[in-house]
Amino acid sequence: MNRPRPRTLVALALCLALLAAGVYTGVRWAQGSKGTVTLLASWTGREAAEFEERVVEDFEDTYGIDVVYQGSSALSQVLAADIAAGSPPDVVVVPGPGELLTYAADGRLRPLDGLFAPEQYDEMWAPRVPGRTGTLHTYWLPIKTSLKSMVWYTGDKPTAPSAGDPEKWCLGMEDGAASGWPGTDWIEDILLQQAGPEQYEKWVNGTLPWTHDDVREAWRTFGEMAGAGDRERAARLLTTGFGADCATTGRLEHQGSFRAGHWRAAGGDYVPSAEVIPGAGSDAGAWEVSGDLAALLTDNPDARQLIRHLADPATDLPDHTVNRAAAPGPGQDTIEARIDRTLREDGPTRCWDASDAMPRTLRDAFHQAVLRHLVEPDTLDDRLRQLQRLTTEQRLRVCGGGAP
């Protein structure tokens, strides 16, 4: 049997590729391509691919608008450089409201008023905040959210362990430039459960000092639970990645809902951290949450259309949505369904991940202070005074939910 020559195969492949490109271009022309939107987010790898497949491609096919996506693990630095150069992306997706609150006050963000219905979200997710002139507007939209205040386990359901038994915990701090954030999650959640949402919100907004006894007690509890001061253990924590396999170790993990698939595959489940954290107070039971927020930096009308699309309850957003108009997920008592209900139903009190709600400089210093604390817990007071010097007061709705 005669086989085609290699050159023939290459030519044929090239022709097919050009034909496919021509068909795609023709379809876009027939749809009346309207323009281009630039989008910057922190998602890379699998997260970026999932967002592009589920959200971006649907938007492009529906509206004939191209989305140029850029994912960067150094999002804060890239965004600041783009703004300084006068060429910001049309839309940016930032983890948490801290940086966006600063950009709104500086007049860098465009209001989203009229682009979606804020009443479909709890006020903490899409609040009205002051811009440069002090006028209140909605400046961001939650498009990917996670539940925290979770302790994952396999086997017997855990109860409050001894704070001095660090071997019960599976924990890693390493995450490149963001190393330390698993520790800030711990300290934030301990403070939330021990001191309650009111004190927590004051701390996030800079009106409860880092040197306050409630804050110091949260750090002390974390240090005992993590084994701070044990140099050998600290070295392991500082060099172990936050995504290390914990479900097969028989130990507990304090992590968010993004770990649900990992633990479900191992037959695990979660309990609220309020049931496990030593010294949880009478106001314990609130949930720490996090979210990726979309904001508009230009007057590009096609970018405004993208915001509308992201807010559409029918859009297949990644992870969990907190849009109350979106259809509930399948199942009643699955892990995912329970997480979904906690994130968007009336009843549970939800509070922003504190470091995500703080200004960038303070957030980064918080990460570094956690790493230092694991090695030198005796210098805690020095760390807290340094963090207090970086603190500025802000006005942000940190906690929401509660009774309907």
mmCIF file of C-alpha atoms in Angstrom:
data_model
loop_
_atom_site.group_PDB
_atom_site.id
_atom_site.type_symbol
_atom_site.label_atom_id
_atom_site.label_comp_id
_atom_site.label_asym_id
_atom_site.label_seq_id
_atom_site.Cartn_x
_atom_site.Cartn_y
_atom_site.Cartn_z
ATOM 1 C CA MET A 1 0.000 0.000 0.000
ATOM 2 C CA ASN A 2 1.330 3.439 -0.953
ATOM 3 C CA ARG A 3 1.776 5.759 2.045
ATOM 4 C CA PRO A 4 1.791 9.563 1.684
ATOM 5 C CA ARG A 5 5.214 11.121 1.931
ATOM 6 C CA PRO A 6 6.103 13.146 5.053
ATOM 7 C CA ARG A 7 6.154 16.395 3.049
ATOM 8 C CA THR A 8 2.670 15.635 1.773
ATOM 9 C CA LEU A 9 1.428 15.065 5.335
ATOM 10 C CA VAL A 10 2.940 18.367 6.510
ATOM 11 C CA ALA A 11 1.374 20.260 3.624
ATOM 12 C CA LEU A 12 -1.979 18.627 4.240
ATOM 13 C CA ALA A 13 -1.843 19.479 7.976
ATOM 14 C CA LEU A 14 -0.920 23.084 7.169
ATOM 15 C CA CYS A 15 -3.829 23.403 4.756
ATOM 16 C CA LEU A 16 -6.253 21.983 7.301
ATOM 17 C CA ALA A 17 -4.977 24.368 9.978
ATOM 18 C CA LEU A 18 -5.356 27.361 7.669
ATOM 19 C CA LEU A 19 -8.815 26.187 6.673
ATOM 20 C CA ALA A 20 -9.847 25.857 10.341
ATOM 21 C CA ALA A 21 -8.506 29.320 11.098
ATOM 22 C CA GLY A 22 -10.365 30.717 8.119
ATOM 23 C CA VAL A 23 -13.620 29.094 9.181
ATOM 24 C CA TYR A 24 -13.207 30.423 12.746
ATOM 25 C CA THR A 25 -12.474 33.924 11.449
ATOM 26 C CA GLY A 26 -15.427 33.690 9.108
ATOM 27 C CA VAL A 27 -17.745 32.710 11.924
ATOM 28 C CA ARG A 28 -16.498 35.650 14.005
ATOM 29 C CA TRP A 29 -16.992 37.970 11.005
ATOM 30 C CA ALA A 30 -20.491 36.642 10.460
ATOM 31 C CA GLN A 31 -21.302 37.213 14.132
ATOM 32 C CA GLY A 32 -20.087 40.782 13.833
ATOM 33 C CA SER A 33 -17.004 40.854 16.060
ATOM 34 C CA LYS A 34 -17.261 43.961 18.233
ATOM 35 C CA GLY A 35 -13.793 44.262 19.669
ATOM 36 C CA THR A 36 -11.407 43.042 22.329
ATOM 37 C CA VAL A 37 -11.315 42.941 26.123
ATOM 38 C CA THR A 38 -8.078 42.498 28.074
ATOM 39 C CA LEU A 39 -8.417 40.525 31.301
ATOM 40 C CA LEU A 40 -5.783 40.072 34.019
ATOM 41 C CA ALA A 41 -6.198 37.471 36.784
ATOM 42 C CA SER A 42 -4.052 35.384 39.103
ATOM 43 C CA TRP A 43 -5.186 32.058 37.666
ATOM 44 C CA THR A 44 -2.625 29.989 35.807
ATOM 45 C CA GLY A 45 -2.448 26.350 34.715
ATOM 46 C CA ARG A 46 -5.597 24.301 35.343
ATOM 47 C CA GLU A 47 -7.505 27.217 36.918
ATOM 48 C CA ALA A 48 -6.867 29.432 33.901
ATOM 49 C CA ALA A 49 -7.807 26.673 31.437
ATOM 50 C CA GLU A 50 -11.050 25.985 33.312
ATOM 51 C CA PHE A 51 -12.013 29.665 33.347
ATOM 52 C CA GLU A 52 -11.287 30.094 29.655
ATOM 53 C CA GLU A 53 -13.192 26.951 28.671
ATOM 54 C CA ARG A 54 -16.248 27.537 30.857
ATOM 55 C CA VAL A 55 -16.561 31.319 30.808
ATOM 56 C CA VAL A 56 -14.395 33.058 28.216
ATOM 57 C CA GLU A 57 -15.241 30.848 25.242
ATOM 58 C CA ASP A 58 -18.956 31.106 25.993
ATOM 59 C CA PHE A 59 -18.701 34.905 26.164
ATOM 60 C CA GLU A 60 -16.722 35.118 22.914
ATOM 61 C CA ASP A 61 -19.161 32.849 21.069
ATOM 62 C CA THR A 62 -22.217 34.687 22.421
ATOM 63 C CA TYR A 63 -21.093 38.276 21.826
ATOM 64 C CA GLY A 64 -18.354 38.020 19.194
ATOM 65 C CA ILE A 65 -15.953 39.848 21.500
ATOM 66 C CA ASP A 66 -12.413 38.528 21.896
ATOM 67 C CA VAL A 67 -10.956 38.208 25.397
ATOM 68 C CA VAL A 68 -7.176 38.473 25.728
ATOM 69 C CA TYR A 69 -6.466 36.670 28.985
ATOM 70 C CA GLN A 70 -3.294 37.100 31.035
ATOM 71 C CA GLY A 71 -2.720 34.974 34.118
ATOM 72 C CA SER A 72 0.031 35.874 36.566
ATOM 73 C CA SER A 73 0.982 34.602 40.008
ATOM 74 C CA ALA A 74 2.495 38.080 40.555
ATOM 75 C CA LEU A 75 -0.817 39.820 39.818
ATOM 76 C CA SER A 76 -0.362 42.713 42.268
ATOM 77 C CA GLN A 77 3.003 43.660 40.804
ATOM 78 C CA VAL A 78 1.828 43.300 37.191
ATOM 79 C CA LEU A 79 -1.297 45.367 37.833
ATOM 80 C CA ALA A 80 0.617 48.136 39.604
ATOM 81 C CA ALA A 81 3.145 48.289 36.744
ATOM 82 C CA ASP A 82 0.415 48.386 34.080
ATOM 83 C CA ILE A 83 -1.409 51.192 35.874
ATOM 84 C CA ALA A 84 1.812 53.175 36.340
ATOM 85 C CA ALA A 85 2.545 52.776 32.620
ATOM 86 C CA GLY A 86 -0.930 54.042 31.707
ATOM 87 C CA SER A 87 -1.992 50.754 30.105
ATOM 88 C CA PRO A 88 -4.181 48.924 32.615
ATOM 89 C CA PRO A 89 -6.188 45.856 31.590
ATOM 90 C CA ASP A 90 -9.871 46.463 30.899
ATOM 91 C CA VAL A 91 -10.883 44.001 33.611
ATOM 92 C CA VAL A 92 -8.877 42.666 36.535
ATOM 93 C CA VAL A 93 -9.786 39.789 38.863
ATOM 94 C CA VAL A 94 -8.216 40.250 42.302
ATOM 95 C CA PRO A 95 -8.319 37.911 45.326
ATOM 96 C CA GLY A 96 -10.200 39.908 47.953
ATOM 97 C CA PRO A 97 -11.222 43.550 48.311
ATOM 98 C CA GLY A 98 -8.132 45.005 50.020
ATOM 99 C CA GLU A 99 -6.263 46.198 46.931
ATOM 100 C CA LEU A 100 -9.478 47.154 45.117
ATOM 101 C CA LEU A 101 -10.557 49.393 47.983
ATOM 102 C CA THR A 102 -7.315 51.348 47.564
ATOM 103 C CA TYR A 103 -7.678 51.563 43.785
ATOM 104 C CA ALA A 104 -11.280 52.760 44.142
ATOM 105 C CA ALA A 105 -10.201 55.525 46.538
ATOM 106 C CA ASP A 106 -7.509 56.561 44.035
ATOM 107 C CA GLY A 107 -10.080 56.839 41.228
ATOM 108 C CA ARG A 108 -8.618 53.930 39.254
ATOM 109 C CA LEU A 109 -11.796 51.823 39.103
ATOM 110 C CA ARG A 110 -14.961 52.410 37.079
ATOM 111 C CA PRO A 111 -18.287 51.990 38.930
ATOM 112 C CA LEU A 112 -20.283 48.867 38.086
ATOM 113 C CA ASP A 113 -23.614 50.519 38.888
ATOM 114 C CA GLY A 114 -26.298 49.326 36.489
ATOM 115 C CA LEU A 115 -24.269 46.387 35.171
ATOM 116 C CA PHE A 116 -25.722 43.836 37.587
ATOM 117 C CA ALA A 117 -28.152 43.554 40.487
ATOM 118 C CA PRO A 118 -26.229 43.903 43.787
ATOM 119 C CA GLU A 119 -29.283 42.691 45.709
ATOM 120 C CA GLN A 120 -28.589 39.206 44.331
ATOM 121 C CA TYR A 121 -25.537 39.132 46.622
ATOM 122 C CA ASP A 122 -25.009 39.583 50.333
ATOM 123 C CA GLU A 123 -23.771 43.148 50.908
ATOM 124 C CA MET A 124 -20.317 41.998 52.006
ATOM 125 C CA TRP A 125 -19.703 40.459 48.560
ATOM 126 C CA ALA A 126 -20.653 43.511 46.496
ATOM 127 C CA PRO A 127 -20.710 46.556 48.800
ATOM 128 C CA ARG A 128 -20.979 50.232 47.911
ATOM 129 C CA VAL A 129 -17.696 51.906 48.837
ATOM 130 C CA PRO A 130 -16.385 55.469 48.434
ATOM 131 C CA GLY A 131 -14.466 56.443 45.316
ATOM 132 C CA ARG A 132 -12.081 59.379 44.899
ATOM 133 C CA THR A 133 -14.836 61.958 45.431
ATOM 134 C CA GLY A 134 -16.325 60.084 48.373
ATOM 135 C CA THR A 135 -19.427 59.061 46.414
ATOM 136 C CA LEU A 136 -20.523 55.499 47.084
ATOM 137 C CA HIS A 137 -20.516 53.020 44.192
ATOM 138 C CA THR A 138 -20.273 49.272 43.620
ATOM 139 C CA TYR A 139 -16.786 48.630 42.239
ATOM 140 C CA TRP A 140 -16.395 44.848 42.199
ATOM 141 C CA LEU A 141 -18.250 41.646 41.446
ATOM 142 C CA PRO A 142 -17.540 38.223 43.049
ATOM 143 C CA ILE A 143 -17.020 35.561 40.401
ATOM 144 C CA LYS A 144 -15.245 32.745 42.266
ATOM 145 C CA THR A 145 -15.657 32.161 45.989
ATOM 146 C CA SER A 146 -14.411 29.711 48.605
ATOM 147 C CA LEU A 147 -15.471 28.710 52.089
ATOM 148 C CA LYS A 148 -12.861 28.626 54.842
ATOM 149 C CA SER A 149 -13.060 27.925 58.619
ATOM 150 C CA MET A 150 -12.997 24.220 57.697
ATOM 151 C CA VAL A 151 -11.073 21.381 59.329
ATOM 152 C CA TRP A 152 -10.763 18.320 57.085
ATOM 153 C CA TYR A 153 -10.400 14.802 58.435
ATOM 154 C CA THR A 154 -10.706 11.118 57.678
ATOM 155 C CA GLY A 155 -11.882 8.547 60.202
ATOM 156 C CA ASP A 156 -13.430 9.722 63.456
ATOM 157 C CA LYS A 157 -14.899 13.204 63.641
ATOM 158 C CA PRO A 158 -12.420 15.444 65.498
ATOM 159 C CA THR A 159 -13.046 17.369 68.676
ATOM 160 C CA ALA A 160 -10.975 20.220 70.072
ATOM 161 C CA PRO A 161 -7.418 18.849 70.281
ATOM 162 C CA SER A 162 -4.786 19.982 72.694
ATOM 163 C CA ALA A 163 -3.223 23.203 71.459
ATOM 164 C CA GLY A 164 0.137 21.710 72.349
ATOM 165 C CA ASP A 165 -0.149 18.700 70.003
ATOM 166 C CA PRO A 166 1.117 20.001 66.633
ATOM 167 C CA GLU A 167 1.545 16.515 65.186
ATOM 168 C CA LYS A 168 -2.250 16.338 64.788
ATOM 169 C CA TRP A 169 -1.991 18.865 61.962
ATOM 170 C CA CYS A 170 -0.907 18.553 58.352
ATOM 171 C CA LEU A 171 0.404 21.980 57.417
ATOM 172 C CA GLY A 172 2.640 23.614 54.805
ATOM 173 C CA MET A 173 3.534 27.310 54.363
ATOM 174 C CA GLU A 174 5.401 27.445 51.059
ATOM 175 C CA ASP A 175 3.748 29.199 48.100
ATOM 176 C CA GLY A 176 6.433 31.268 46.379
ATOM 177 C CA ALA A 177 5.992 34.999 46.902
ATOM 178 C CA ALA A 178 2.782 34.370 48.885
ATOM 179 C CA SER A 179 4.390 31.945 51.371
ATOM 180 C CA GLY A 180 2.870 32.247 54.819
ATOM 181 C CA TRP A 181 -0.781 32.651 53.832
ATOM 182 C CA PRO A 182 -1.858 29.290 55.333
ATOM 183 C CA GLY A 183 -0.632 30.674 58.654
ATOM 184 C CA THR A 184 -2.487 33.960 58.246
ATOM 185 C CA ASP A 185 -5.623 31.911 57.525
ATOM 186 C CA TRP A 186 -5.083 30.129 60.831
ATOM 187 C CA ILE A 187 -4.563 33.282 62.888
ATOM 188 C CA GLU A 188 -7.534 35.030 61.276
ATOM 189 C CA ASP A 189 -9.839 32.101 61.905
ATOM 190 C CA ILE A 190 -8.674 31.655 65.499
ATOM 191 C CA LEU A 191 -9.349 35.340 66.191
ATOM 192 C CA LEU A 192 -12.763 35.082 64.514
ATOM 193 C CA GLN A 193 -13.763 32.071 66.648
ATOM 194 C CA GLN A 194 -12.235 33.286 69.918
ATOM 195 C CA ALA A 195 -13.170 36.987 69.826
ATOM 196 C CA GLY A 196 -16.186 36.969 67.478
ATOM 197 C CA PRO A 197 -17.108 38.801 64.244
ATOM 198 C CA GLU A 198 -17.359 42.295 65.787
ATOM 199 C CA GLN A 199 -13.799 42.312 67.105
ATOM 200 C CA TYR A 200 -12.602 40.638 63.909
ATOM 201 C CA GLU A 201 -14.108 43.363 61.706
ATOM 202 C CA LYS A 202 -12.570 46.108 63.827
ATOM 203 C CA TRP A 203 -9.170 44.437 63.491
ATOM 204 C CA VAL A 204 -9.443 44.106 59.707
ATOM 205 C CA ASN A 205 -10.455 47.761 59.398
ATOM 206 C CA GLY A 206 -7.582 48.948 61.579
ATOM 207 C CA THR A 207 -9.545 50.077 64.644
ATOM 208 C CA LEU A 208 -8.560 47.118 66.843
ATOM 209 C CA PRO A 209 -4.752 47.229 67.178
ATOM 210 C CA TRP A 210 -2.508 44.280 66.466
ATOM 211 C CA THR A 211 -1.190 44.618 70.016
ATOM 212 C CA HIS A 212 -4.658 44.023 71.515
ATOM 213 C CA ASP A 213 -4.930 41.014 73.839
ATOM 214 C CA ASP A 214 -7.451 39.294 71.523
ATOM 215 C CA VAL A 215 -5.041 39.462 68.586
ATOM 216 C CA ARG A 216 -2.061 38.384 70.683
ATOM 217 C CA GLU A 217 -4.037 35.387 72.009
ATOM 218 C CA ALA A 218 -4.861 34.275 68.452
ATOM 219 C CA TRP A 219 -1.162 34.348 67.532
ATOM 220 C CA ARG A 220 -0.240 32.489 70.711
ATOM 221 C CA THR A 221 -2.839 29.786 70.049
ATOM 222 C CA PHE A 222 -1.633 29.367 66.483
ATOM 223 C CA GLY A 223 1.955 29.084 67.660
ATOM 224 C CA GLU A 224 1.068 26.309 70.097
ATOM 225 C CA MET A 225 -1.047 24.431 67.549
ATOM 226 C CA ALA A 226 1.669 24.649 64.874
ATOM 227 C CA GLY A 227 4.618 23.921 67.173
ATOM 228 C CA ALA A 228 6.284 27.326 66.789
ATOM 229 C CA GLY A 229 9.804 27.471 68.219
ATOM 230 C CA ASP A 230 10.681 23.895 67.282
ATOM 231 C CA ARG A 231 13.375 24.685 64.701
ATOM 232 C CA GLU A 232 13.199 21.282 62.997
ATOM 233 C CA ARG A 233 9.419 21.429 62.661
ATOM 234 C CA ALA A 234 9.510 25.080 61.572
ATOM 235 C CA ALA A 235 11.979 24.177 58.814
ATOM 236 C CA ARG A 236 9.568 21.511 57.553
ATOM 237 C CA LEU A 237 6.596 23.895 57.636
ATOM 238 C CA LEU A 238 8.476 26.632 55.788
ATOM 239 C CA THR A 239 9.609 24.290 53.005
ATOM 240 C CA THR A 240 6.431 22.202 52.619
ATOM 241 C CA GLY A 241 4.009 23.377 49.933
ATOM 242 C CA PHE A 242 0.501 24.369 51.014
ATOM 243 C CA GLY A 243 -0.952 21.801 48.599
ATOM 244 C CA ALA A 244 0.895 18.795 50.032
ATOM 245 C CA ASP A 245 -1.110 15.573 50.295
ATOM 246 C CA CYS A 246 -2.814 15.643 53.694
ATOM 247 C CA ALA A 247 -5.836 13.386 53.159
ATOM 248 C CA THR A 248 -3.793 10.181 53.367
ATOM 249 C CA THR A 249 -1.770 11.134 56.464
ATOM 250 C CA GLY A 250 -4.420 10.551 59.126
ATOM 251 C CA ARG A 251 -3.931 14.104 60.363
ATOM 252 C CA LEU A 252 -6.177 17.174 60.256
ATOM 253 C CA GLU A 253 -5.957 20.009 57.735
ATOM 254 C CA HIS A 254 -7.194 23.571 58.135
ATOM 255 C CA GLN A 255 -7.914 24.586 54.542
ATOM 256 C CA GLY A 256 -10.650 26.016 52.344
ATOM 257 C CA SER A 257 -13.207 24.460 50.041
ATOM 258 C CA PHE A 258 -10.744 24.300 47.156
ATOM 259 C CA ARG A 259 -9.461 21.141 48.891
ATOM 260 C CA ALA A 260 -12.883 19.442 48.825
ATOM 261 C CA GLY A 261 -12.109 17.150 45.881
ATOM 262 C CA HIS A 262 -8.836 16.037 47.449
ATOM 263 C CA TRP A 263 -10.496 15.021 50.719
ATOM 264 C CA ARG A 264 -13.648 13.586 49.147
ATOM 265 C CA ALA A 265 -11.497 11.250 47.057
ATOM 266 C CA ALA A 266 -9.971 9.935 50.298
ATOM 267 C CA GLY A 267 -13.387 9.463 51.944
ATOM 268 C CA GLY A 268 -12.942 12.510 54.179
ATOM 269 C CA ASP A 269 -15.229 15.268 55.384
ATOM 270 C CA TYR A 270 -15.007 18.546 57.307
ATOM 271 C CA VAL A 271 -16.219 20.139 60.516
ATOM 272 C CA PRO A 272 -16.492 23.870 61.246
ATOM 273 C CA SER A 273 -13.263 25.114 62.789
ATOM 274 C CA ALA A 274 -15.280 26.504 65.710
ATOM 275 C CA GLU A 275 -15.633 22.892 66.926
ATOM 276 C CA VAL A 276 -11.867 22.361 66.936
ATOM 277 C CA ILE A 277 -10.145 25.643 67.798
ATOM 278 C CA PRO A 278 -9.148 25.857 71.489
ATOM 279 C CA GLY A 279 -10.743 28.707 73.385
ATOM 280 C CA ALA A 280 -13.563 29.327 70.895
ATOM 281 C CA GLY A 281 -15.817 31.960 72.461
ATOM 282 C CA SER A 282 -19.552 32.454 72.804
ATOM 283 C CA ASP A 283 -19.664 34.178 69.377
ATOM 284 C CA ALA A 284 -17.908 31.302 67.604
ATOM 285 C CA GLY A 285 -19.456 29.816 64.482
ATOM 286 C CA ALA A 286 -18.860 32.472 61.827
ATOM 287 C CA TRP A 287 -17.227 31.338 58.593
ATOM 288 C CA GLU A 288 -14.179 32.919 57.027
ATOM 289 C CA VAL A 289 -14.570 33.198 53.244
ATOM 290 C CA SER A 290 -12.502 34.305 50.270
ATOM 291 C CA GLY A 291 -13.305 35.339 46.738
ATOM 292 C CA ASP A 292 -11.925 36.523 43.420
ATOM 293 C CA LEU A 293 -13.456 39.880 42.485
ATOM 294 C CA ALA A 294 -13.800 41.355 38.994
ATOM 295 C CA ALA A 295 -13.289 45.105 38.612
ATOM 296 C CA LEU A 296 -13.363 47.492 35.652
ATOM 297 C CA LEU A 297 -10.407 49.800 34.938
ATOM 298 C CA THR A 298 -11.334 51.319 31.559
ATOM 299 C CA ASP A 299 -14.358 52.690 29.724
ATOM 300 C CA ASN A 300 -14.271 49.943 27.092
ATOM 301 C CA PRO A 301 -17.968 49.130 26.439
ATOM 302 C CA ASP A 302 -17.075 45.543 25.559
ATOM 303 C CA ALA A 303 -15.532 45.178 29.003
ATOM 304 C CA ARG A 304 -18.805 46.337 30.513
ATOM 305 C CA GLN A 305 -20.516 43.577 28.560
ATOM 306 C CA LEU A 306 -18.091 41.073 30.050
ATOM 307 C CA ILE A 307 -19.043 42.237 33.567
ATOM 308 C CA ARG A 308 -22.717 41.716 32.695
ATOM 309 C CA HIS A 309 -21.901 38.226 31.464
ATOM 310 C CA LEU A 310 -19.979 37.357 34.639
ATOM 311 C CA ALA A 311 -22.980 38.504 36.724
ATOM 312 C CA ASP A 312 -25.502 36.513 34.673
ATOM 313 C CA PRO A 313 -26.905 33.747 36.951
ATOM 314 C CA ALA A 314 -26.778 31.363 33.972
ATOM 315 C CA THR A 315 -23.023 31.805 33.412
ATOM 316 C CA ASP A 316 -21.104 28.667 34.357
ATOM 317 C CA LEU A 317 -18.628 30.240 36.779
ATOM 318 C CA PRO A 318 -15.774 28.158 38.219
ATOM 319 C CA ASP A 319 -15.979 26.868 41.774
ATOM 320 C CA HIS A 320 -18.863 28.260 43.884
ATOM 321 C CA THR A 321 -21.026 31.274 43.047
ATOM 322 C CA VAL A 322 -22.631 33.520 45.656
ATOM 323 C CA ASN A 323 -25.238 34.864 43.226
ATOM 324 C CA ARG A 324 -28.496 33.969 44.941
ATOM 325 C CA ALA A 325 -30.306 33.921 41.592
ATOM 326 C CA ALA A 326 -28.093 31.103 40.275
ATOM 327 C CA ALA A 327 -29.504 27.590 40.262
ATOM 328 C CA PRO A 328 -28.469 25.453 43.248
ATOM 329 C CA GLY A 329 -26.022 22.656 42.631
ATOM 330 C CA PRO A 330 -27.166 19.017 42.485
ATOM 331 C CA GLY A 331 -27.637 16.964 45.627
ATOM 332 C CA GLN A 332 -28.636 17.885 49.156
ATOM 333 C CA ASP A 333 -26.056 16.505 51.565
ATOM 334 C CA THR A 334 -22.986 16.347 49.349
ATOM 335 C CA ILE A 335 -19.915 18.251 50.481
ATOM 336 C CA GLU A 336 -20.293 20.657 47.554
ATOM 337 C CA ALA A 337 -23.985 21.329 48.299
ATOM 338 C CA ARG A 338 -23.264 22.069 51.966
ATOM 339 C CA ILE A 339 -20.478 24.463 51.006
ATOM 340 C CA ASP A 340 -22.735 26.146 48.457
ATOM 341 C CA ARG A 341 -25.495 26.709 51.009
ATOM 342 C CA THR A 342 -23.105 28.122 53.609
ATOM 343 C CA LEU A 343 -21.683 30.574 51.074
ATOM 344 C CA ARG A 344 -24.913 32.106 49.813
ATOM 345 C CA GLU A 345 -27.922 31.299 51.976
ATOM 346 C CA ASP A 346 -29.242 33.572 54.722
ATOM 347 C CA GLY A 347 -28.263 32.490 58.207
ATOM 348 C CA PRO A 348 -24.507 31.828 58.402
ATOM 349 C CA THR A 349 -22.313 34.781 59.342
ATOM 350 C CA ARG A 350 -19.515 35.119 56.786
ATOM 351 C CA CYS A 351 -16.386 37.266 57.147
ATOM 352 C CA TRP A 352 -13.768 38.118 54.559
ATOM 353 C CA ASP A 353 -10.369 36.494 54.770
ATOM 354 C CA ALA A 354 -8.680 39.258 56.765
ATOM 355 C CA SER A 355 -5.399 39.477 54.859
ATOM 356 C CA ASP A 356 -7.292 39.617 51.527
ATOM 357 C CA ALA A 357 -9.263 42.566 52.904
ATOM 358 C CA MET A 358 -6.190 44.458 54.121
ATOM 359 C CA PRO A 359 -4.045 46.854 52.049
ATOM 360 C CA ARG A 360 -1.385 45.061 50.037
ATOM 361 C CA THR A 361 1.609 46.267 52.082
ATOM 362 C CA LEU A 362 0.091 45.096 55.355
ATOM 363 C CA ARG A 363 -1.020 41.785 53.825
ATOM 364 C CA ASP A 364 2.498 40.996 52.600
ATOM 365 C CA ALA A 365 4.007 41.929 55.959
ATOM 366 C CA PHE A 366 1.467 39.692 57.711
ATOM 367 C CA HIS A 367 2.609 36.742 55.569
ATOM 368 C CA GLN A 368 6.234 37.338 56.477
ATOM 369 C CA ALA A 369 5.475 37.821 60.168
ATOM 370 C CA VAL A 370 3.834 34.389 60.300
ATOM 371 C CA LEU A 371 6.989 32.754 58.942
ATOM 372 C CA ARG A 372 9.118 34.578 61.511
ATOM 373 C CA HIS A 373 6.729 33.609 64.314
ATOM 374 C CA LEU A 374 7.098 29.911 63.560
ATOM 375 C CA VAL A 375 10.846 30.223 64.063
ATOM 376 C CA GLU A 376 10.966 32.846 66.842
ATOM 377 C CA PRO A 377 7.674 32.937 68.785
ATOM 378 C CA ASP A 378 9.387 34.787 71.651
ATOM 379 C CA THR A 379 9.629 37.921 69.479
ATOM 380 C CA LEU A 380 5.867 38.078 68.913
ATOM 381 C CA ASP A 381 5.425 41.498 70.524
ATOM 382 C CA ASP A 382 8.015 42.987 68.160
ATOM 383 C CA ARG A 383 6.165 41.485 65.171
ATOM 384 C CA LEU A 384 2.842 42.892 66.327
ATOM 385 C CA ARG A 385 4.247 46.384 66.862
ATOM 386 C CA GLN A 386 5.763 46.329 63.373
ATOM 387 C CA LEU A 387 2.426 45.305 61.854
ATOM 388 C CA GLN A 388 0.631 48.005 63.817
ATOM 389 C CA ARG A 389 2.927 50.656 62.321
ATOM 390 C CA LEU A 390 1.791 49.580 58.838
ATOM 391 C CA THR A 391 -1.904 49.696 59.720
ATOM 392 C CA THR A 392 -4.271 52.322 58.343
ATOM 393 C CA GLU A 393 -7.955 52.640 59.127
ATOM 394 C CA GLN A 394 -10.417 51.754 56.375
ATOM 395 C CA ARG A 395 -14.151 51.396 55.951
ATOM 396 C CA LEU A 396 -15.183 48.004 54.629
ATOM 397 C CA ARG A 397 -18.106 45.681 55.259
ATOM 398 C CA VAL A 398 -16.040 42.700 56.408
ATOM 399 C CA CYS A 399 -18.780 40.410 57.784
ATOM 400 C CA GLY A 400 -22.255 39.689 56.456
ATOM 401 C CA GLY A 401 -25.013 37.114 56.440
ATOM 402 C CA GLY A 402 -26.552 36.446 59.813
ATOM 403 C CA ALA A 403 -30.276 36.169 60.401
ATOM 404 C CA PRO A 404 -32.469 36.676 57.294
#
